[in-house]
N, CA, C and O atoms as a DFTB+ gen file, in Angstrom:
332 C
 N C O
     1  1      -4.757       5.661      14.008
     2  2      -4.520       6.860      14.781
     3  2      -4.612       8.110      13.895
     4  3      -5.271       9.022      14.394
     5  1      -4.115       8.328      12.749
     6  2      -3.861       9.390      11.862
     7  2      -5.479       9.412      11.448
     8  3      -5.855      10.513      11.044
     9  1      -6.393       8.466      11.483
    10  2      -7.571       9.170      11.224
    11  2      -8.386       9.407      12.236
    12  3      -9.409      10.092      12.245
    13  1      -7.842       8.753      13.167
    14  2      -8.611       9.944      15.068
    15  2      -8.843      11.116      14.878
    16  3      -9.901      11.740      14.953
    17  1      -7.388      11.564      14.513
    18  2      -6.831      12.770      14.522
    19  2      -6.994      13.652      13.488
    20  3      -6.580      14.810      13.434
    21  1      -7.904      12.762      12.294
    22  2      -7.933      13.799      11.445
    23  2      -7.171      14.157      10.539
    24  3      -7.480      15.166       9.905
    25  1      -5.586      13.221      10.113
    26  2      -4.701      13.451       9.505
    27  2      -5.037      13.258       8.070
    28  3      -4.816      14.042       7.148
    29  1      -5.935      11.414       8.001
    30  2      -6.209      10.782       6.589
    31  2      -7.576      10.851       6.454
    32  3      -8.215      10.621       7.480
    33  1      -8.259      11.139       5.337
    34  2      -9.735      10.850       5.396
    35  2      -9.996       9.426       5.704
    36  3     -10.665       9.031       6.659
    37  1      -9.271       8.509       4.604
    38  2      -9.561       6.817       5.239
    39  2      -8.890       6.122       5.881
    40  3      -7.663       6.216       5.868
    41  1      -9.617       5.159       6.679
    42  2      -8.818       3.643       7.249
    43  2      -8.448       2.650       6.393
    44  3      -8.079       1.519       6.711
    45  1      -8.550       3.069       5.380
    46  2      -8.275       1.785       4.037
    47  2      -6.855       2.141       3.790
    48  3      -6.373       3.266       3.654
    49  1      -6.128       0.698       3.748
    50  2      -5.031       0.965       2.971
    51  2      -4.765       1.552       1.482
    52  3      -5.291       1.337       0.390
    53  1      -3.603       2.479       1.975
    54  2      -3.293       3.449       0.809
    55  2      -2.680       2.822      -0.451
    56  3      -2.561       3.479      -1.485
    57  1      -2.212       1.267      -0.329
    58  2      -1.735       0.381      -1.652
    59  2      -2.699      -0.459      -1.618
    60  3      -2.833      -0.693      -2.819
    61  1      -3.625      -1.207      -0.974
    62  2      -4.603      -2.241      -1.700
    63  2      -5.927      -1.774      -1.553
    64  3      -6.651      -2.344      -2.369
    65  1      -6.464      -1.066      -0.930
    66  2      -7.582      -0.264      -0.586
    67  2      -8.725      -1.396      -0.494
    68  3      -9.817      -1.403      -1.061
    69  1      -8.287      -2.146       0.192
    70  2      -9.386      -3.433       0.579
    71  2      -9.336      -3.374       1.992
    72  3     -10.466      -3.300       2.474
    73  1      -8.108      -3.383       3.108
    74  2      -8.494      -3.576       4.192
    75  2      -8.460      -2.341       5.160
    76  3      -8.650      -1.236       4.650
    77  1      -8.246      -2.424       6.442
    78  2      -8.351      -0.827       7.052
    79  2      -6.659      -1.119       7.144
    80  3      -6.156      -2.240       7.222
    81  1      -5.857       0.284       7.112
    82  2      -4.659       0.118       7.438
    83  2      -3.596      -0.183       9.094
    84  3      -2.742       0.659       9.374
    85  1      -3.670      -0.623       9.426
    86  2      -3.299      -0.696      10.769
    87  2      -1.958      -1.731      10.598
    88  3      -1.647      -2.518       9.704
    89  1      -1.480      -1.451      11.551
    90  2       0.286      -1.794      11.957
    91  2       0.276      -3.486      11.447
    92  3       1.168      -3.976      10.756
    93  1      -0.921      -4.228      11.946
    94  2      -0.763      -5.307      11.895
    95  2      -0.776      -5.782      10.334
    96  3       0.152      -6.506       9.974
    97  1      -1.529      -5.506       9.620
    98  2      -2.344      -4.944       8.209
    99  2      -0.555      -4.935       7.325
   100  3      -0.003      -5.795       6.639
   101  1      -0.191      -3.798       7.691
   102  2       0.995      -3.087       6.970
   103  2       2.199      -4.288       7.406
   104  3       2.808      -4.729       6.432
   105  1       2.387      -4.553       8.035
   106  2       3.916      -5.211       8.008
   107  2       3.354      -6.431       8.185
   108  3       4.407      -7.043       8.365
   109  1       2.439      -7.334       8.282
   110  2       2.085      -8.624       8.061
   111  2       1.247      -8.885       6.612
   112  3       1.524      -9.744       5.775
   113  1       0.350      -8.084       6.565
   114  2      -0.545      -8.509       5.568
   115  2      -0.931      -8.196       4.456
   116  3      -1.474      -9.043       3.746
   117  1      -0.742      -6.886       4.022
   118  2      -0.855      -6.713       3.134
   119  2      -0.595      -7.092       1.591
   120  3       0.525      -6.603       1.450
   121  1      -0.883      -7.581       0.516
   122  2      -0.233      -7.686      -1.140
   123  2       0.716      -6.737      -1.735
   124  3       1.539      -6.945      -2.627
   125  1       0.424      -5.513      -0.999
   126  2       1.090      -4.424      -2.049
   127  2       2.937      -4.952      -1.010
   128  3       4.028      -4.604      -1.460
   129  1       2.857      -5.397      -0.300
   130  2       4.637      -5.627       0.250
   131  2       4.743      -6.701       0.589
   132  3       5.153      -7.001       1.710
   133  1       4.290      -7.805      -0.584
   134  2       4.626      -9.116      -0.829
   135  2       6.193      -9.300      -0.807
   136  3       6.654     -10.361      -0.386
   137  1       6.853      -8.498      -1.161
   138  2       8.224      -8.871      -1.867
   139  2       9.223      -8.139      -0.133
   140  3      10.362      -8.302       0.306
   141  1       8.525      -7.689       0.138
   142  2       9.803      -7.104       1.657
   143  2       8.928      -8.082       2.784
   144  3       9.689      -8.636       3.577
   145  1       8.020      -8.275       2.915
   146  2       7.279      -9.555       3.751
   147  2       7.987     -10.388       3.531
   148  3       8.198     -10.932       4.616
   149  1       8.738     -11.061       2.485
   150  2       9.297     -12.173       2.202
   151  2      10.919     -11.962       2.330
   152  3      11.719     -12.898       2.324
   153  1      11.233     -10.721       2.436
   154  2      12.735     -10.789       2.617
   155  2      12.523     -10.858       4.623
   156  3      13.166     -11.616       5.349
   157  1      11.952     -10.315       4.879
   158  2      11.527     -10.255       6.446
   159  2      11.449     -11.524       7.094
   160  3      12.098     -12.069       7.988
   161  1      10.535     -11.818       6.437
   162  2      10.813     -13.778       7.138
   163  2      11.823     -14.654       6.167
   164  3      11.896     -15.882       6.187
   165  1      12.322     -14.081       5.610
   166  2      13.338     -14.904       5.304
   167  2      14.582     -14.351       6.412
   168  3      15.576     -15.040       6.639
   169  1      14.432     -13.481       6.824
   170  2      15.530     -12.672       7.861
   171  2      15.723     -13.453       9.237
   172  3      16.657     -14.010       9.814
   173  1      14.366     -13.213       9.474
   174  2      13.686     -13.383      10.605
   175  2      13.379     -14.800      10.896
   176  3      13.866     -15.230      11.942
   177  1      12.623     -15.666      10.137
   178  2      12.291     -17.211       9.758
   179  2      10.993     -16.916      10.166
   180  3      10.334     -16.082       9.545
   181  1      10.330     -17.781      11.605
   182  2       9.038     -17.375      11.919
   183  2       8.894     -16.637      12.948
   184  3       7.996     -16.868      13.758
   185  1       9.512     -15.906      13.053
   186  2       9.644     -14.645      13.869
   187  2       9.095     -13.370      13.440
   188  3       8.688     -12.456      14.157
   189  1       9.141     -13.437      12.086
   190  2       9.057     -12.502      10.785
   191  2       7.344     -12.311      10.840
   192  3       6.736     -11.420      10.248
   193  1       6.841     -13.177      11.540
   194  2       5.270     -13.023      11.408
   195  2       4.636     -12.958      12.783
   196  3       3.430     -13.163      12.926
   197  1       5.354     -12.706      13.686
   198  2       4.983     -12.428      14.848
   199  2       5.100     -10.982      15.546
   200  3       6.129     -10.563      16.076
   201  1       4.364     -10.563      15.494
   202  2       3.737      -8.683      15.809
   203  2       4.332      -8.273      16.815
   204  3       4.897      -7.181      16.762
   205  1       4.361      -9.283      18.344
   206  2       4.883      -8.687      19.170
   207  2       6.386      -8.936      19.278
   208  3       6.923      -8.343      20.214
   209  1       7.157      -9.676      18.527
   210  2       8.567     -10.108      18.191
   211  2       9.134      -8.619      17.505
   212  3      10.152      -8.065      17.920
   213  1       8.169      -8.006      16.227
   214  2       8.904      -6.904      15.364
   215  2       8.714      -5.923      15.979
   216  3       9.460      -4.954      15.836
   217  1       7.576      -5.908      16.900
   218  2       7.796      -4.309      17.778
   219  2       8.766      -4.220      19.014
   220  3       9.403      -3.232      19.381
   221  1       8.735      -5.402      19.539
   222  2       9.724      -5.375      20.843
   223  2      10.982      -6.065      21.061
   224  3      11.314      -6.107      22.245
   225  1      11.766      -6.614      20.238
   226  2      12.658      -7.383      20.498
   227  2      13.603      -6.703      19.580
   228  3      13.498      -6.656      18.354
   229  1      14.886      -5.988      20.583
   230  2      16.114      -6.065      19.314
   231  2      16.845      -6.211      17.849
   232  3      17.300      -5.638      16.859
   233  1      16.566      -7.526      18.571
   234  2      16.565      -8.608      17.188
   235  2      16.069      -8.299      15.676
   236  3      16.556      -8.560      14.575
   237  1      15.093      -7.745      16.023
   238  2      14.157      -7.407      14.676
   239  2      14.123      -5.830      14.372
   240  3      13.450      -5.564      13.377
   241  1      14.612      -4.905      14.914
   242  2      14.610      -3.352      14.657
   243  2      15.832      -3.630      13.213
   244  3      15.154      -3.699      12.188
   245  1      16.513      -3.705      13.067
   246  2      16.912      -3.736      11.784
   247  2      16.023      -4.149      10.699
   248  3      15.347      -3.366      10.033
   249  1      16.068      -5.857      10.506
   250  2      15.079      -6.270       9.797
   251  2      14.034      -5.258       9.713
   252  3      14.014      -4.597       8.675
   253  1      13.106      -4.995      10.664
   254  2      12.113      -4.120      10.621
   255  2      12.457      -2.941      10.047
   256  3      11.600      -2.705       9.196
   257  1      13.412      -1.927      10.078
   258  2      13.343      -0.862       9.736
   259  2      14.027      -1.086       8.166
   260  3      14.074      -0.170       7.344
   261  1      14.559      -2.502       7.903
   262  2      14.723      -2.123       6.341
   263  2      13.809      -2.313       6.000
   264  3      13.350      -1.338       5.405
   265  1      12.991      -3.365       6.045
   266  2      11.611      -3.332       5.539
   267  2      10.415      -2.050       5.212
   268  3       9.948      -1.687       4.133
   269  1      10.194      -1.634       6.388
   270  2       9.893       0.124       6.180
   271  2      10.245       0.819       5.368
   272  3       9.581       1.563       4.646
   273  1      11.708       0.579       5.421
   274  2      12.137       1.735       4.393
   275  2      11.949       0.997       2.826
   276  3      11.635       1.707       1.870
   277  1      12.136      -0.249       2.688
   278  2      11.605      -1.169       1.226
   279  2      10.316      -0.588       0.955
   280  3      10.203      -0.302      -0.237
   281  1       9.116      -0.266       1.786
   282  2       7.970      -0.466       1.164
   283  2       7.908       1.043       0.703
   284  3       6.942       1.303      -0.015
   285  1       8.453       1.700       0.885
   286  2       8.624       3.360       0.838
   287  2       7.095       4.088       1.324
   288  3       6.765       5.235       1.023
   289  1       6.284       3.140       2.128
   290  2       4.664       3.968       2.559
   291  2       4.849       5.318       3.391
   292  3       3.947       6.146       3.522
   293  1       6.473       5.474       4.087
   294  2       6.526       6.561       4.755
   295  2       7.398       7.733       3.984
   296  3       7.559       8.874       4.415
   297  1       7.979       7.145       2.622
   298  2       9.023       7.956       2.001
   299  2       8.446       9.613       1.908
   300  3       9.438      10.338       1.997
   301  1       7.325      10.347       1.776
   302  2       6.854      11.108       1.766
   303  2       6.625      12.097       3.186
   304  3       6.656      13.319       3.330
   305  1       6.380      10.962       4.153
   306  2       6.647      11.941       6.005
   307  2       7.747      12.230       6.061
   308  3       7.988      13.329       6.561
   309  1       8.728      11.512       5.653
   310  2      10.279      11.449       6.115
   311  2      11.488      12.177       5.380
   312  3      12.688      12.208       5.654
   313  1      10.458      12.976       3.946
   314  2      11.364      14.265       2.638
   315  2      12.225      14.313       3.428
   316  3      11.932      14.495       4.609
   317  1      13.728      14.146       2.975
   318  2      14.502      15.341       3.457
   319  2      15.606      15.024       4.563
   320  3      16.637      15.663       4.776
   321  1      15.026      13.592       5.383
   322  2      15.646      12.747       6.422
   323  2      16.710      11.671       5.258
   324  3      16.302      10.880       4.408
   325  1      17.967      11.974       5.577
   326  2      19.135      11.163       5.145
   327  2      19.827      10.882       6.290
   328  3      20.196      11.540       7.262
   329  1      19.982       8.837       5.658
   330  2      21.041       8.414       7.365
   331  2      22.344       8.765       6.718
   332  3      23.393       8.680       7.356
C-alpha cells in the first residue's frame, strides 16, 4: 500500500531486500525476525503461523503487537508514541 501511494520507492523488504514486503512477508516470513517469529509461535503454538488467526482473533492482538513492537520496523512512524 505505502508504495500505491507513493510513500516508499520499493516493494522489497526494508531488512532482507530479497522479497516484496507485504503483511504476510513481515510477520510470517521473513529472516531479519527470526528471533520474535519464534517467540510468536512459541506463544501462539500453530496458530502463530496462521495469517488469518493474527489479524482477527483476540487471542493473538497481544502476542501480535509484542512482536511488532520486537521487530522495531515501525519504531520510526511511531517517534514519540509512549504506552
Amino acid at each position: 500500500h505505502l508504495h500505491r501511494i507513493n510513500c516508499i520507492e520499493s516493494l522489497k523488504c526494508p531488512k532482507c531486500h530479497t522479497h516484496d514486503e507485504t503483511v504476510e512477508h513481515f510477520l510470517l516470513f521473513c529472516p531479519a525476525y527470526a528471533r520474535q517469529q519464534h517467540i510468536l509461535d512459541r506463544t501462539l503454538r500453530a496458530k502463530g503461523r496462521d495469517l488469518g488467526f493474527l489479524l482477527t482473533n483476540p487471542k493473538a492482538f497481544m502476542p501480535l503487537f509484542r512482536y511488532i513492537s520486537g521487530t522495531k520496523r515501525f519504531e520510526k512512524a511511531f517517534d514519540g508514541i509512549h504506552s
